[in-house]
Amino acid sequence: MNDINYTSLSASEVNISPADLGTRIIVFGASGQLGQCLQQQAAVRGIKNINFLPEENADILDKDIVAKVFADEMPAYVINCAAYTAVDRAEDEIDTARKVNRDGVANLATVCRAHQSTLIHISTDFVFEGDVPKLLGETEPARPINIYGLTKLQGEAALAGIIHKYYILRTSWLYSEYGNNFVKTMLKLGKERDELGVVVDQVGTPTYGMDLASAIFDIIQSDVQAYGIYHYSNEGVASWYDFAKAIFDLSGTTVKLKPVKTSEYVTKAARPAFSVMDKSKIKDTFGLEIPYWRDSLSDCIGKLQDPDADAPGK
């Protein structure tokens, strides 16, 4: 962590007053699953002053593009969903993971400070070692055991060293109707195979992307300026085996599920054995009510099985 040394522009250097700030929200990494969940939630809430920027149009590593986006939009809030999330591949692609998860975040933080924008950045439970079975609070020492977690922690440190108007939201086991995730993978494999082995001794909490997206807008609309690190996942505790069992039960998928130990399912990157996060801070600060993980999973599977379930008239 000692190699992080970022400089930043001050608001006075660019001569911006609070009165010049826009009211827009911009989202980087909008083509990912959380970005798409934010688009859905914005539509539900009738939020119009928001611009969703996919990676191909707004690379957070390109300082010139980032600067132009800010100059054009003058955002009050910036939501960063852009990240390198290939946990196992990161063990070999260290430089790429570090550039996106650390340097890209630093780029955004630098321009956010210059424009007096508030940055909402998504991080991960993988910043924790996860070797003790207890709820992980925001002040718990972060000791990642894989490159992905390390680069995400470096991104947190870079951000906090540049600006003070930020919310870091650590989440876990994210899934939704969009993109590639555990739920969609299990549903696919459940149709293709008669038997599946799923890890039973890694414990955490699944998080529905729609719930996280809703919480992000709740934070923005609360106008509570309690900056810092927060934990958000759905309520409850599950192993990956429990998660898979619930997916198959709720979807009516018939497949034999076998519990497998981590030692029997070797991966390139190590995973925390226990990463259940304490959500007391975010609930108390913003008055959030967080759904139980299985209830949210049922909602997601219902939408996957009937995409038009929420359409008018149904």
Coordinates of C-alpha atoms in Angstrom, one line a residue:
M1 CA 0.0 0.0 0.0
N2 CA 2.9 2.3 0.5
D3 CA 3.5 2.6 -3.2
I4 CA 0.3 4.6 -3.7
N5 CA 1.1 8.3 -4.2
Y6 CA -1.5 10.3 -6.0
T7 CA -1.7 14.1 -6.5
S8 CA -5.0 15.9 -7.3
L9 CA -6.3 19.2 -8.5
S10 CA -8.1 21.3 -5.9
A11 CA -11.4 23.1 -6.6
S12 CA -9.7 26.5 -6.3
E13 CA -7.2 25.6 -9.0
V14 CA -10.1 25.3 -11.5
N15 CA -12.1 28.1 -10.0
I16 CA -15.4 26.3 -9.5
S17 CA -17.9 27.4 -7.0
P18 CA -20.7 25.3 -5.6
A19 CA -23.2 27.4 -7.5
D20 CA -21.7 26.1 -10.8
L21 CA -22.4 22.5 -10.0
G22 CA -24.8 20.6 -12.1
T23 CA -27.5 18.2 -10.6
R24 CA -26.7 15.4 -13.0
I25 CA -25.6 11.9 -12.0
I26 CA -23.2 10.0 -14.3
V27 CA -22.5 6.3 -14.2
F28 CA -19.2 4.8 -15.4
G29 CA -19.2 1.1 -16.3
A30 CA -22.9 1.3 -17.2
S31 CA -22.9 -1.8 -19.4
G32 CA -22.1 -4.2 -16.5
Q33 CA -24.8 -5.9 -14.4
L34 CA -24.9 -3.2 -11.7
G35 CA -25.0 -0.5 -14.3
Q36 CA -27.9 -2.1 -16.0
C37 CA -29.7 -2.5 -12.6
L38 CA -29.1 1.2 -12.0
Q39 CA -30.8 1.9 -15.3
Q40 CA -33.8 -0.1 -14.4
Q41 CA -34.1 1.5 -10.9
A42 CA -33.7 5.0 -12.4
A43 CA -36.6 4.2 -14.8
V44 CA -38.7 3.0 -11.9
R45 CA -38.0 6.1 -9.8
G46 CA -38.4 8.4 -12.8
I47 CA -34.9 9.8 -12.5
K48 CA -34.1 11.7 -15.6
N49 CA -31.0 13.7 -14.8
I50 CA -28.7 10.7 -15.2
N51 CA -26.3 9.6 -17.9
F52 CA -25.1 6.0 -18.3
L53 CA -21.7 5.6 -19.8
P54 CA -20.6 2.2 -21.0
E55 CA -16.9 1.3 -20.9
E56 CA -16.4 1.6 -24.7
N57 CA -17.5 5.3 -24.5
A58 CA -15.9 6.3 -21.2
D59 CA -12.8 4.4 -20.3
I60 CA -11.8 5.4 -16.7
L61 CA -8.2 4.9 -17.6
D62 CA -8.3 7.6 -20.3
K63 CA -7.8 10.9 -18.4
D64 CA -8.8 13.1 -21.4
I65 CA -12.1 11.3 -21.9
V66 CA -12.9 11.4 -18.2
A67 CA -12.1 15.1 -18.1
K68 CA -14.3 15.8 -21.1
V69 CA -17.2 13.9 -19.6
F70 CA -17.0 16.0 -16.4
A71 CA -16.7 19.2 -18.4
D72 CA -19.8 18.3 -20.4
E73 CA -21.9 16.9 -17.6
M74 CA -20.9 18.9 -14.5
P75 CA -22.2 16.0 -12.3
A76 CA -23.1 16.4 -8.7
Y77 CA -22.7 12.6 -8.2
V78 CA -20.6 10.0 -10.0
I79 CA -21.3 6.3 -9.6
N80 CA -18.4 4.0 -10.5
C81 CA -19.4 0.5 -11.5
A82 CA -16.3 0.0 -13.8
A83 CA -14.0 -2.7 -12.4
Y84 CA -11.8 -5.6 -13.3
T85 CA -13.7 -8.5 -11.7
A86 CA -12.1 -11.7 -13.1
V87 CA -10.9 -13.0 -9.8
D88 CA -8.9 -15.9 -11.0
R89 CA -7.5 -14.3 -14.1
A90 CA -6.3 -11.4 -12.0
E91 CA -3.7 -13.6 -10.5
D92 CA -1.9 -13.6 -13.9
E93 CA -3.1 -10.2 -15.2
I94 CA -1.9 -8.2 -12.2
D95 CA -1.0 -5.0 -14.1
T96 CA -4.4 -4.9 -15.9
A97 CA -6.3 -5.4 -12.6
R98 CA -4.3 -2.8 -10.9
K99 CA -4.7 -0.2 -13.6
V100 CA -8.5 -0.5 -13.6
N101 CA -9.2 -1.1 -9.9
R102 CA -6.6 1.4 -8.6
D103 CA -5.5 3.8 -11.3
G104 CA -8.8 4.2 -12.9
V105 CA -10.4 5.0 -9.6
A106 CA -7.7 7.5 -8.9
N107 CA -8.5 9.2 -12.2
L108 CA -12.2 9.6 -11.3
A109 CA -11.4 10.8 -7.8
T110 CA -9.0 13.4 -9.1
V111 CA -11.6 14.9 -11.5
C112 CA -14.4 14.5 -8.9
R113 CA -12.4 16.7 -6.5
A114 CA -11.8 19.3 -9.1
H115 CA -15.5 19.5 -9.9
Q116 CA -16.6 19.1 -6.3
S117 CA -18.6 16.0 -7.3
T118 CA -19.4 13.2 -4.9
L119 CA -18.0 9.8 -5.9
I120 CA -19.9 6.5 -5.1
H121 CA -17.5 3.7 -5.7
I122 CA -18.3 -0.1 -5.6
S123 CA -15.9 -2.3 -3.7
T124 CA -15.9 -5.9 -2.5
D125 CA -15.9 -8.2 0.5
F126 CA -12.8 -9.7 -1.0
V127 CA -10.7 -7.0 0.7
F128 CA -11.0 -9.2 3.8
E129 CA -9.0 -12.3 4.7
G130 CA -12.1 -14.0 5.9
D131 CA -10.4 -16.3 8.3
V132 CA -12.6 -15.7 11.4
P133 CA -16.3 -16.4 11.5
K134 CA -17.6 -13.1 12.7
L135 CA -19.5 -10.2 11.1
L136 CA -17.1 -7.9 9.3
G137 CA -17.5 -4.2 10.1
E138 CA -16.1 -1.3 8.1
T139 CA -13.2 -0.8 10.6
E140 CA -12.2 -4.5 10.5
P141 CA -8.6 -4.8 9.2
A142 CA -8.5 -5.5 5.4
R143 CA -6.1 -8.2 4.5
P144 CA -6.9 -9.5 1.0
I145 CA -5.7 -13.0 0.0
N146 CA -5.9 -12.5 -3.8
I147 CA -4.9 -10.0 -6.4
Y148 CA -8.4 -8.9 -7.1
G149 CA -9.1 -8.0 -3.5
L150 CA -5.7 -6.3 -3.2
T151 CA -6.3 -4.1 -6.2
K152 CA -9.8 -3.2 -5.0
L153 CA -8.3 -2.2 -1.6
Q154 CA -5.7 -0.2 -3.4
G155 CA -8.5 1.6 -5.2
E156 CA -10.2 2.4 -1.9
A157 CA -6.9 3.8 -0.5
A158 CA -6.3 5.9 -3.7
L159 CA -9.7 7.3 -3.6
A160 CA -9.6 8.2 0.1
G161 CA -6.3 9.9 -0.4
I162 CA -7.6 12.3 -3.0
I163 CA -11.1 13.3 -2.0
H164 CA -13.3 13.4 1.1
K165 CA -16.7 13.5 -0.6
Y166 CA -17.1 9.8 -1.3
Y167 CA -19.1 6.7 -0.4
I168 CA -17.3 3.3 -0.8
L169 CA -19.9 0.5 -0.9
R170 CA -18.4 -2.9 -0.3
T171 CA -20.7 -5.6 -1.6
S172 CA -20.6 -9.4 -2.1
W173 CA -21.7 -12.2 -4.4
L174 CA -23.5 -9.9 -6.8
Y175 CA -26.1 -11.3 -9.2
S176 CA -29.0 -10.0 -11.3
E177 CA -30.8 -10.7 -14.5
Y178 CA -27.9 -9.1 -16.4
G179 CA -24.4 -10.1 -17.3
N180 CA -22.6 -13.2 -16.1
N181 CA -23.1 -14.3 -12.5
F182 CA -23.5 -17.3 -10.3
V183 CA -27.3 -17.5 -10.6
K184 CA -27.4 -17.5 -14.3
T185 CA -24.5 -20.0 -14.4
M186 CA -26.2 -22.4 -12.0
L187 CA -29.5 -22.2 -14.0
K188 CA -27.6 -23.0 -17.2
L189 CA -25.6 -25.9 -15.7
G190 CA -28.6 -27.2 -14.0
K191 CA -30.3 -27.8 -17.3
E192 CA -27.1 -29.3 -18.9
R193 CA -26.0 -31.7 -16.1
D194 CA -27.4 -34.4 -13.9
E195 CA -25.0 -33.6 -11.0
L196 CA -23.2 -30.5 -9.7
G197 CA -20.6 -30.0 -7.0
V198 CA -20.7 -26.6 -5.2
V199 CA -18.4 -25.4 -2.5
V200 CA -19.9 -25.7 1.0
D201 CA -17.2 -24.1 3.2
Q202 CA -17.1 -20.6 1.9
V203 CA -19.7 -18.5 3.6
G204 CA -21.0 -15.0 2.7
T205 CA -24.2 -13.3 1.6
P206 CA -25.6 -13.1 -2.0
T207 CA -26.5 -9.6 -3.1
Y208 CA -29.2 -8.8 -5.7
G209 CA -28.0 -6.0 -8.0
M210 CA -31.5 -4.4 -8.0
D211 CA -31.3 -4.0 -4.2
L212 CA -27.9 -2.5 -4.3
A213 CA -28.9 -0.1 -7.1
S214 CA -31.9 0.9 -5.1
A215 CA -29.7 1.5 -2.0
I216 CA -27.4 3.7 -4.1
F217 CA -30.3 6.0 -5.2
D218 CA -31.6 6.0 -1.6
I219 CA -28.2 7.4 -0.4
I220 CA -28.2 10.1 -3.1
Q221 CA -31.8 11.1 -2.5
S222 CA -31.3 11.2 1.3
D223 CA -28.9 14.1 1.0
V224 CA -27.2 12.8 4.1
Q225 CA -23.5 13.7 3.7
A226 CA -22.0 11.1 6.0
Y227 CA -19.0 10.2 3.8
G228 CA -16.9 7.1 4.2
I229 CA -16.9 3.3 3.8
Y230 CA -20.2 1.3 4.0
H231 CA -21.1 -2.4 3.7
Y232 CA -24.1 -3.5 1.7
S233 CA -25.3 -7.0 0.9
N234 CA -28.7 -8.6 1.4
E235 CA -29.5 -9.9 4.9
G236 CA -28.7 -13.4 6.0
V237 CA -25.9 -15.9 5.6
A238 CA -25.3 -18.7 3.0
S239 CA -22.6 -20.9 1.6
W240 CA -22.2 -21.2 -2.1
Y241 CA -23.9 -24.6 -1.7
D242 CA -26.8 -23.0 0.1
F243 CA -27.0 -20.4 -2.6
A244 CA -27.1 -23.0 -5.4
K245 CA -29.7 -25.1 -3.6
A246 CA -32.0 -22.1 -3.2
I247 CA -31.5 -21.3 -7.0
F248 CA -32.6 -24.8 -8.0
D249 CA -35.4 -25.0 -5.5
L250 CA -36.9 -21.6 -6.5
S251 CA -36.5 -22.3 -10.2
G252 CA -37.8 -25.9 -10.1
T253 CA -34.6 -27.2 -11.5
T254 CA -34.0 -30.9 -10.9
V255 CA -30.3 -31.7 -10.5
K256 CA -28.3 -33.6 -7.9
L257 CA -26.3 -31.1 -5.8
K258 CA -23.2 -32.3 -4.1
P259 CA -21.4 -30.3 -1.3
V260 CA -17.7 -29.9 -2.1
K261 CA -14.9 -28.6 0.2
T262 CA -12.6 -25.8 -1.0
S263 CA -9.7 -28.2 -0.8
E264 CA -11.5 -30.4 -3.4
Y265 CA -12.2 -27.5 -5.7
V266 CA -8.9 -25.7 -6.4
T267 CA -9.0 -22.3 -8.0
K268 CA -6.2 -20.0 -9.1
A269 CA -7.2 -17.3 -6.6
A270 CA -7.9 -18.0 -2.9
R271 CA -11.3 -17.0 -1.6
P272 CA -12.3 -15.8 1.9
A273 CA -13.8 -18.6 4.0
F274 CA -16.2 -16.2 5.8
S275 CA -17.1 -12.8 4.5
V276 CA -20.4 -11.9 6.0
M277 CA -20.5 -8.1 6.4
D278 CA -22.2 -6.1 9.1
K279 CA -24.7 -3.6 7.6
S280 CA -25.6 -1.8 10.8
K281 CA -23.8 1.4 9.7
I282 CA -25.5 1.8 6.3
K283 CA -28.9 1.0 7.8
D284 CA -28.6 3.4 10.7
T285 CA -27.2 6.2 8.6
F286 CA -29.6 6.2 5.7
G287 CA -32.6 4.4 7.2
L288 CA -32.3 1.5 4.8
E289 CA -34.4 -1.7 5.0
I290 CA -32.4 -4.5 3.5
P291 CA -34.2 -7.6 2.1
Y292 CA -33.4 -11.2 3.0
W293 CA -31.2 -12.8 0.4
R294 CA -33.6 -15.7 -0.4
D295 CA -36.5 -13.3 -0.9
S296 CA -34.5 -11.2 -3.4
L297 CA -33.3 -14.3 -5.1
S298 CA -36.9 -15.4 -5.6
D299 CA -37.7 -12.0 -7.2
C300 CA -34.7 -12.3 -9.6
I301 CA -35.5 -15.9 -10.6
G302 CA -39.1 -14.9 -11.2
K303 CA -38.0 -12.1 -13.6
L304 CA -35.6 -14.5 -15.4
Q305 CA -38.4 -17.0 -15.9
D306 CA -40.9 -14.3 -16.9
P307 CA -39.1 -11.2 -18.1
D308 CA -42.5 -9.5 -18.8
A309 CA -43.8 -10.1 -15.2
D310 CA -43.5 -6.4 -14.3
A311 CA -44.9 -5.1 -17.5
P312 CA -48.1 -3.0 -17.3
G313 CA -51.3 -5.0 -17.3
K314 CA -49.7 -8.3 -16.1

